[in-house]
mmCIF file of C-alpha atoms in Angstrom:
data_model
loop_
_atom_site.group_PDB
_atom_site.id
_atom_site.type_symbol
_atom_site.label_atom_id
_atom_site.label_comp_id
_atom_site.label_asym_id
_atom_site.label_seq_id
_atom_site.Cartn_x
_atom_site.Cartn_y
_atom_site.Cartn_z
ATOM 1 C CA MET A 933 86.662 116.615 96.130
ATOM 2 C CA ALA A 934 87.591 117.862 92.699
ATOM 3 C CA THR A 935 87.409 115.321 89.853
ATOM 4 C CA GLU A 936 90.306 112.910 90.143
ATOM 5 C CA GLN A 937 93.152 113.857 87.825
ATOM 6 C CA THR A 938 96.187 111.924 86.643
ATOM 7 C CA VAL A 939 99.230 114.159 86.987
ATOM 8 C CA ALA A 940 102.806 113.391 85.965
ATOM 9 C CA ILE A 941 105.647 115.083 87.832
ATOM 10 C CA LEU A 942 108.862 115.415 85.830
ATOM 11 C CA GLY A 943 111.548 115.862 88.473
ATOM 12 C CA PRO A 944 110.286 114.872 91.952
ATOM 13 C CA GLY A 945 112.844 117.027 93.784
ATOM 14 C CA GLY A 946 112.182 119.789 96.285
ATOM 15 C CA THR A 947 109.397 121.440 94.323
ATOM 16 C CA GLY A 948 108.129 118.499 92.288
ATOM 17 C CA GLY A 949 108.214 116.113 95.231
ATOM 18 C CA LEU A 950 106.179 118.482 97.392
ATOM 19 C CA LEU A 951 103.533 118.927 94.682
ATOM 20 C CA ALA A 952 103.454 115.182 93.999
ATOM 21 C CA ALA A 953 102.833 114.388 97.653
ATOM 22 C CA LEU A 954 100.170 117.077 98.054
ATOM 23 C CA LEU A 955 98.300 115.927 94.942
ATOM 24 C CA SER A 956 98.459 112.274 95.989
ATOM 25 C CA ARG A 957 97.288 113.084 99.505
ATOM 26 C CA SER A 958 94.246 114.872 98.112
ATOM 27 C CA GLY A 959 93.191 111.835 96.071
ATOM 28 C CA HIS A 960 94.777 112.301 92.657
ATOM 29 C CA ARG A 961 96.818 109.744 90.752
ATOM 30 C CA VAL A 962 100.451 110.861 90.567
ATOM 31 C CA ILE A 963 103.170 109.434 88.314
ATOM 32 C CA CYS A 964 106.690 110.663 89.139
ATOM 33 C CA LEU A 965 109.218 110.569 86.287
ATOM 34 C CA ALA A 966 112.828 110.171 87.408
ATOM 35 C CA ARG A 967 115.988 108.099 87.109
ATOM 36 C CA GLU A 968 115.544 104.395 87.769
ATOM 37 C CA GLY A 969 117.137 104.500 91.230
ATOM 38 C CA THR A 970 114.906 107.351 92.372
ATOM 39 C CA ALA A 971 111.834 105.788 90.744
ATOM 40 C CA GLU A 972 112.472 102.507 92.552
ATOM 41 C CA THR A 973 112.748 104.286 95.907
ATOM 42 C CA LEU A 974 109.545 106.268 95.336
ATOM 43 C CA ARG A 975 107.610 103.133 94.386
ATOM 44 C CA ARG A 976 108.714 101.513 97.627
ATOM 45 C CA THR A 977 108.498 104.387 100.108
ATOM 46 C CA GLY A 978 106.259 107.035 98.575
ATOM 47 C CA ILE A 979 107.124 110.650 99.377
ATOM 48 C CA THR A 980 107.426 111.974 102.922
ATOM 49 C CA VAL A 981 106.965 115.699 103.472
ATOM 50 C CA ARG A 982 108.013 117.636 106.561
ATOM 51 C CA SER A 983 106.310 121.008 106.486
ATOM 52 C CA ALA A 984 105.255 123.727 108.887
ATOM 53 C CA GLN A 985 102.427 124.572 106.471
ATOM 54 C CA PHE A 986 101.162 121.055 105.723
ATOM 55 C CA GLY A 987 102.461 118.991 108.644
ATOM 56 C CA GLU A 988 104.391 115.733 108.285
ATOM 57 C CA PHE A 989 102.860 113.057 106.067
ATOM 58 C CA THR A 990 103.730 110.302 103.612
ATOM 59 C CA ALA A 991 101.870 109.873 100.323
ATOM 60 C CA PRO A 992 102.090 106.974 97.850
ATOM 61 C CA VAL A 993 103.057 107.709 94.255
ATOM 62 C CA GLU A 994 103.671 105.747 91.100
ATOM 63 C CA ALA A 995 107.074 106.186 89.500
ATOM 64 C CA GLU A 996 108.496 105.529 86.036
ATOM 65 C CA THR A 997 111.572 106.523 84.054
ATOM 66 C CA GLU A 998 109.423 107.667 81.115
ATOM 67 C CA LEU A 999 105.827 108.675 80.492
ATOM 68 C CA ARG A 1000 104.026 105.820 78.765
ATOM 69 C CA GLU A 1001 100.341 106.712 79.064
ATOM 70 C CA PRO A 1002 98.016 109.722 78.768
ATOM 71 C CA VAL A 1003 97.820 112.142 81.716
ATOM 72 C CA ASP A 1004 95.772 115.265 82.370
ATOM 73 C CA ALA A 1005 98.813 117.397 83.169
ATOM 74 C CA CYS A 1006 102.578 117.118 83.480
ATOM 75 C CA LEU A 1007 104.301 119.452 85.921
ATOM 76 C CA ILE A 1008 107.910 120.037 84.852
ATOM 77 C CA ALA A 1009 109.939 120.732 87.976
ATOM 78 C CA VAL A 1010 113.536 120.075 86.945
ATOM 79 C CA LYS A 1011 116.267 122.700 86.982
ATOM 80 C CA HIS A 1012 116.898 124.459 83.681
ATOM 81 C CA THR A 1013 120.342 122.822 83.510
ATOM 82 C CA ALA A 1014 118.659 119.385 83.388
ATOM 83 C CA LEU A 1015 115.758 120.280 81.094
ATOM 84 C CA ASP A 1016 117.036 118.910 77.779
ATOM 85 C CA ALA A 1017 117.846 115.497 79.224
ATOM 86 C CA ALA A 1018 114.650 115.381 81.277
ATOM 87 C CA LEU A 1019 112.423 116.073 78.261
ATOM 88 C CA ASN A 1020 113.396 112.657 76.897
ATOM 89 C CA ARG A 1021 111.211 111.250 79.698
ATOM 90 C CA ILE A 1022 108.082 112.850 78.210
ATOM 91 C CA PRO A 1023 107.997 111.910 74.501
ATOM 92 C CA PRO A 1024 105.452 113.952 72.515
ATOM 93 C CA ALA A 1025 103.646 110.754 71.495
ATOM 94 C CA ALA A 1026 102.877 110.130 75.174
ATOM 95 C CA THR A 1027 101.996 113.661 76.271
ATOM 96 C CA GLY A 1028 99.369 114.127 73.550
ATOM 97 C CA ASP A 1029 96.651 116.386 74.935
ATOM 98 C CA ALA A 1030 98.245 116.785 78.368
ATOM 99 C CA LEU A 1031 98.761 120.248 79.790
ATOM 100 C CA LEU A 1032 102.539 120.804 80.147
ATOM 101 C CA VAL A 1033 103.322 123.129 83.036
ATOM 102 C CA PRO A 1034 106.972 124.185 83.367
ATOM 103 C CA LEU A 1035 107.853 125.552 86.814
ATOM 104 C CA LEU A 1036 111.336 126.680 85.791
ATOM 105 C CA ASN A 1037 113.322 129.831 86.395
ATOM 106 C CA GLY A 1038 113.999 132.066 83.404
ATOM 107 C CA VAL A 1039 111.955 133.072 80.366
ATOM 108 C CA ASP A 1040 113.296 131.021 77.445
ATOM 109 C CA HIS A 1041 111.963 127.536 78.274
ATOM 110 C CA PRO A 1042 108.373 127.930 76.951
ATOM 111 C CA ALA A 1043 109.705 128.298 73.401
ATOM 112 C CA ALA A 1044 111.846 125.169 73.804
ATOM 113 C CA LEU A 1045 108.812 123.188 74.978
ATOM 114 C CA ARG A 1046 106.568 124.493 72.218
ATOM 115 C CA ALA A 1047 109.131 123.415 69.634
ATOM 116 C CA ARG A 1048 108.644 119.796 70.776
ATOM 117 C CA HIS A 1049 105.052 119.646 72.023
ATOM 118 C CA ARG A 1050 101.641 121.114 71.205
ATOM 119 C CA PRO A 1051 102.093 124.874 71.600
ATOM 120 C CA ASP A 1052 98.528 125.317 72.869
ATOM 121 C CA ARG A 1053 99.154 122.865 75.709
ATOM 122 C CA VAL A 1054 102.268 124.554 77.151
ATOM 123 C CA ALA A 1055 101.212 126.541 80.220
ATOM 124 C CA PRO A 1056 104.176 128.311 81.849
ATOM 125 C CA ALA A 1057 103.786 128.793 85.587
ATOM 126 C CA VAL A 1058 105.573 130.642 88.357
ATOM 127 C CA ILE A 1059 105.931 128.986 91.742
ATOM 128 C CA ARG A 1060 106.860 130.691 95.004
ATOM 129 C CA VAL A 1061 108.056 128.143 97.544
ATOM 130 C CA GLU A 1062 111.140 127.079 99.486
ATOM 131 C CA SER A 1063 111.335 123.309 99.429
ATOM 132 C CA THR A 1064 114.327 120.954 99.438
ATOM 133 C CA ARG A 1065 114.813 117.295 98.598
ATOM 134 C CA VAL A 1066 116.858 115.874 101.481
ATOM 135 C CA SER A 1067 117.008 112.452 99.810
ATOM 136 C CA PRO A 1068 114.858 110.587 97.272
ATOM 137 C CA GLY A 1069 111.352 110.606 98.687
ATOM 138 C CA LEU A 1070 112.071 112.986 101.589
ATOM 139 C CA ILE A 1071 111.085 116.630 101.189
ATOM 140 C CA GLU A 1072 111.573 119.474 103.674
ATOM 141 C CA HIS A 1073 109.246 122.384 102.961
ATOM 142 C CA GLY A 1074 110.456 125.538 104.688
ATOM 143 C CA SER A 1075 108.289 128.416 103.461
ATOM 144 C CA PRO A 1076 104.932 129.203 105.097
ATOM 145 C CA PHE A 1077 103.422 129.447 101.608
ATOM 146 C CA THR A 1078 103.179 127.480 98.365
ATOM 147 C CA GLU A 1079 101.875 129.683 95.550
ATOM 148 C CA ILE A 1080 101.528 129.054 91.816
ATOM 149 C CA ASP A 1081 100.534 131.497 89.070
ATOM 150 C CA LEU A 1082 99.365 129.622 85.964
ATOM 151 C CA ALA A 1083 99.540 131.302 82.579
ATOM 152 C CA GLY A 1084 99.667 130.141 78.974
ATOM 153 C CA ASP A 1085 98.926 132.311 75.963
ATOM 154 C CA GLY A 1086 96.751 130.238 73.638
ATOM 155 C CA VAL A 1087 95.983 127.530 76.217
ATOM 156 C CA PRO A 1088 92.232 126.956 76.692
ATOM 157 C CA ARG A 1089 91.183 128.830 79.818
ATOM 158 C CA ALA A 1090 89.051 125.912 81.009
ATOM 159 C CA ARG A 1091 92.141 123.677 81.160
ATOM 160 C CA LEU A 1092 94.012 126.234 83.257
ATOM 161 C CA ASP A 1093 91.037 126.703 85.585
ATOM 162 C CA THR A 1094 90.707 122.945 86.095
ATOM 163 C CA LEU A 1095 94.370 122.559 87.025
ATOM 164 C CA ALA A 1096 94.243 125.600 89.319
ATOM 165 C CA GLY A 1097 91.269 124.012 91.075
ATOM 166 C CA THR A 1098 93.099 120.704 91.427
ATOM 167 C CA LEU A 1099 96.157 122.400 92.938
ATOM 168 C CA THR A 1100 94.049 124.563 95.245
ATOM 169 C CA HIS A 1101 92.190 121.520 96.519
ATOM 170 C CA ALA A 1102 95.589 119.947 97.269
ATOM 171 C CA GLY A 1103 96.590 122.912 99.439
ATOM 172 C CA VAL A 1104 98.472 125.110 96.985
ATOM 173 C CA THR A 1105 97.447 128.748 96.510
ATOM 174 C CA ALA A 1106 96.936 128.564 92.741
ATOM 175 C CA ARG A 1107 95.482 131.146 90.393
ATOM 176 C CA VAL A 1108 95.269 131.743 86.661
ATOM 177 C CA VAL A 1109 96.862 134.999 85.497
ATOM 178 C CA GLU A 1110 96.634 136.811 82.187
ATOM 179 C CA GLY A 1111 99.760 137.094 80.049
ATOM 180 C CA GLU A 1112 102.605 134.624 80.441
ATOM 181 C CA THR A 1113 105.235 137.241 79.522
ATOM 182 C CA ALA A 1114 104.228 139.434 82.451
ATOM 183 C CA ALA A 1115 104.110 136.440 84.810
ATOM 184 C CA LEU A 1116 107.539 135.118 83.831
ATOM 185 C CA TRP A 1117 109.211 138.530 83.900
ATOM 186 C CA ALA A 1118 107.657 139.402 87.256
ATOM 187 C CA LYS A 1119 109.614 136.504 88.738
ATOM 188 C CA MET A 1120 112.721 137.173 86.640
ATOM 189 C CA ALA A 1121 112.812 140.823 87.715
ATOM 190 C CA PHE A 1122 113.062 139.731 91.339
ATOM 191 C CA LEU A 1123 115.131 136.582 90.899
ATOM 192 C CA ALA A 1124 117.935 137.799 88.628
ATOM 193 C CA PRO A 1125 119.407 140.539 90.884
ATOM 194 C CA PHE A 1126 119.000 138.310 93.968
ATOM 195 C CA ALA A 1127 120.665 135.289 92.336
ATOM 196 C CA LEU A 1128 123.496 137.133 90.593
ATOM 197 C CA LEU A 1129 124.497 139.312 93.556
ATOM 198 C CA THR A 1130 124.381 136.652 96.297
ATOM 199 C CA THR A 1131 126.174 134.088 94.134
ATOM 200 C CA ARG A 1132 128.859 136.466 92.885
ATOM 201 C CA TYR A 1133 129.836 137.508 96.417
ATOM 202 C CA GLY A 1134 128.913 134.345 98.316
ATOM 203 C CA LEU A 1135 126.839 136.339 100.788
ATOM 204 C CA PRO A 1136 123.325 135.958 102.186
ATOM 205 C CA LEU A 1137 120.910 138.629 101.063
ATOM 206 C CA GLY A 1138 121.186 140.756 104.219
ATOM 207 C CA GLU A 1139 124.926 141.324 103.771
ATOM 208 C CA ALA A 1140 124.725 141.573 99.984
ATOM 209 C CA ARG A 1141 122.031 144.247 100.029
ATOM 210 C CA THR A 1142 124.013 146.301 102.539
ATOM 211 C CA ARG A 1143 127.613 145.899 101.375
ATOM 212 C CA HIS A 1144 126.789 145.981 97.650
ATOM 213 C CA ARG A 1145 123.825 148.344 97.679
ATOM 214 C CA GLU A 1146 124.880 150.323 94.639
ATOM 215 C CA GLU A 1147 125.213 147.176 92.530
ATOM 216 C CA LEU A 1148 121.865 145.858 93.756
ATOM 217 C CA GLU A 1149 120.138 149.092 92.784
ATOM 218 C CA ALA A 1150 121.824 149.022 89.356
ATOM 219 C CA LEU A 1151 120.839 145.389 88.797
ATOM 220 C CA VAL A 1152 117.238 146.123 89.755
ATOM 221 C CA ALA A 1153 117.118 149.124 87.414
ATOM 222 C CA GLU A 1154 118.617 147.159 84.508
ATOM 223 C CA THR A 1155 116.297 144.197 85.019
ATOM 224 C CA ALA A 1156 113.240 146.452 85.266
ATOM 225 C CA ALA A 1157 114.216 148.229 82.056
ATOM 226 C CA VAL A 1158 114.578 144.925 80.191
ATOM 227 C CA SER A 1159 111.294 143.667 81.638
ATOM 228 C CA ARG A 1160 109.467 146.790 80.446
ATOM 229 C CA ALA A 1161 111.051 146.462 77.006
ATOM 230 C CA CYS A 1162 109.670 142.901 76.830
ATOM 231 C CA GLY A 1163 106.194 144.212 77.578
ATOM 232 C CA ALA A 1164 106.017 143.393 81.270
ATOM 233 C CA PRO A 1165 105.558 146.152 83.855
ATOM 234 C CA ALA A 1166 108.243 146.462 86.522
ATOM 235 C CA ASP A 1167 108.687 148.742 89.534
ATOM 236 C CA PRO A 1168 112.312 149.079 90.749
ATOM 237 C CA ALA A 1169 111.314 150.757 94.021
ATOM 238 C CA GLN A 1170 108.884 147.961 94.829
ATOM 239 C CA ALA A 1171 111.549 145.355 94.030
ATOM 240 C CA LEU A 1172 114.056 146.999 96.362
ATOM 241 C CA ALA A 1173 111.452 147.135 99.113
ATOM 242 C CA ARG A 1174 110.902 143.380 98.707
ATOM 243 C CA TYR A 1175 114.624 142.688 99.015
ATOM 244 C CA ASP A 1176 114.813 144.826 102.147
ATOM 245 C CA ALA A 1177 111.867 142.954 103.689
ATOM 246 C CA PHE A 1178 113.400 139.524 103.057
ATOM 247 C CA PRO A 1179 115.059 137.677 105.978
ATOM 248 C CA PRO A 1180 118.733 138.687 106.090
ATOM 249 C CA GLY A 1181 119.895 135.067 106.042
ATOM 250 C CA ALA A 1182 118.078 134.276 102.775
ATOM 251 C CA LYS A 1183 120.155 132.686 100.024
ATOM 252 C CA SER A 1184 119.234 132.312 96.384
ATOM 253 C CA SER A 1185 118.889 128.840 94.881
ATOM 254 C CA MET A 1186 121.772 129.709 92.524
ATOM 255 C CA GLN A 1187 123.978 130.509 95.509
ATOM 256 C CA ARG A 1188 123.039 127.198 97.155
ATOM 257 C CA ASP A 1189 123.900 125.374 93.939
ATOM 258 C CA ALA A 1190 127.289 127.122 93.826
ATOM 259 C CA GLU A 1191 128.015 126.177 97.436
ATOM 260 C CA ALA A 1192 127.129 122.547 96.698
ATOM 261 C CA GLY A 1193 129.200 122.416 93.511
ATOM 262 C CA ARG A 1194 126.132 121.872 91.318
ATOM 263 C CA PRO A 1195 125.692 123.391 87.831
ATOM 264 C CA LEU A 1196 124.275 126.910 87.961
ATOM 265 C CA GLU A 1197 121.217 128.209 86.112
ATOM 266 C CA LEU A 1198 123.421 131.087 84.995
ATOM 267 C CA ASP A 1199 122.381 130.929 81.358
ATOM 268 C CA ALA A 1200 118.677 130.589 82.191
ATOM 269 C CA ILE A 1201 118.795 133.668 84.434
ATOM 270 C CA GLY A 1202 121.746 135.942 83.630
ATOM 271 C CA GLY A 1203 122.151 134.756 80.044
ATOM 272 C CA ALA A 1204 118.457 135.116 79.233
ATOM 273 C CA LEU A 1205 118.401 138.593 80.757
ATOM 274 C CA LEU A 1206 121.377 139.713 78.663
ATOM 275 C CA ARG A 1207 119.925 138.210 75.465
ATOM 276 C CA ALA A 1208 116.670 140.091 76.017
ATOM 277 C CA ALA A 1209 118.613 143.284 76.773
ATOM 278 C CA GLU A 1210 120.536 142.934 73.503
ATOM 279 C CA ARG A 1211 117.368 142.243 71.480
ATOM 280 C CA HIS A 1212 115.756 145.419 72.772
ATOM 281 C CA GLY A 1213 118.851 147.616 72.882
ATOM 282 C CA VAL A 1214 118.729 148.062 76.665
ATOM 283 C CA PRO A 1215 122.124 148.648 78.364
ATOM 284 C CA ALA A 1216 122.867 146.180 81.173
ATOM 285 C CA PRO A 1217 126.536 146.681 82.075
ATOM 286 C CA VAL A 1218 126.342 145.599 85.737
ATOM 287 C CA THR A 1219 124.456 142.436 84.866
ATOM 288 C CA ALA A 1220 126.999 141.670 82.123
ATOM 289 C CA ARG A 1221 129.913 142.166 84.543
ATOM 290 C CA LEU A 1222 128.484 139.875 87.226
ATOM 291 C CA VAL A 1223 127.662 137.165 84.673
ATOM 292 C CA ALA A 1224 131.202 137.442 83.277
ATOM 293 C CA ASP A 1225 132.656 137.241 86.817
ATOM 294 C CA LEU A 1226 130.684 134.066 87.512
ATOM 295 C CA HIS A 1227 131.802 132.535 84.201
ATOM 296 C CA ALA A 1228 135.401 133.444 85.036
ATOM 297 C CA ALA A 1229 135.007 131.691 88.394
ATOM 298 C CA GLY A 1230 134.269 128.495 86.501
ATOM 299 C CA HIS A 1231 130.467 128.539 86.611
#
């Protein structure tokens, strides 16, 4: 196997819990960082995964409320709405030389991490997976894929390659990509129209893309224009084709949060998109209207 690594997981929820279990199962030491109640459960039960891709298995993990020792990498898998509070669990004195890998939606979080930690150890990543925490220590993984693109301008390439190898050995399709801006905006360009439209109208993607086609096309065009202005290529026609190929019952994570009464990542997605549009002088009236509608609805 690959050399044993010690990996911290900040936020062992749907995404973090799946990665924690996969890494532990493949022989790596995993330390989950969570609230005391969750940490206590994980110490006792480990993490059970139910997955069509990986089968059903239970993997032991360590669990703490705060990082207290050196690790090779820390995967940050909390929602953007919980990031500030969660970062208190990884004090800079403890992270030291560790690679910090945020798996968050949006494009603003790398700067926030670099303001607190070594800038050349922050390696933004994009994950493509559908995975849900049913309860502490129980993860249901629904997608037939688990893919991670690792980036990090200024991060030593050897560190990225080592982590990609560790994740690949654990069962994840992991690769190192050039240019974190392009990687983050590639996800944002797909996620923002999907999240804003389905959440605003409370509809699964199939109905939203049919009943609100004109708005979807406008959102895609606006997002692509902002992405290009930020230096990341974007293809509106390709994005629309991806939406049309998605299962009609698909819901965005923002829509699921709205249905469950949880805080929305509206600022991390819609807010960040509008801030970038303003910086570059790119008009985004449809995006602005949907974000305003969601704010007016109390989100």
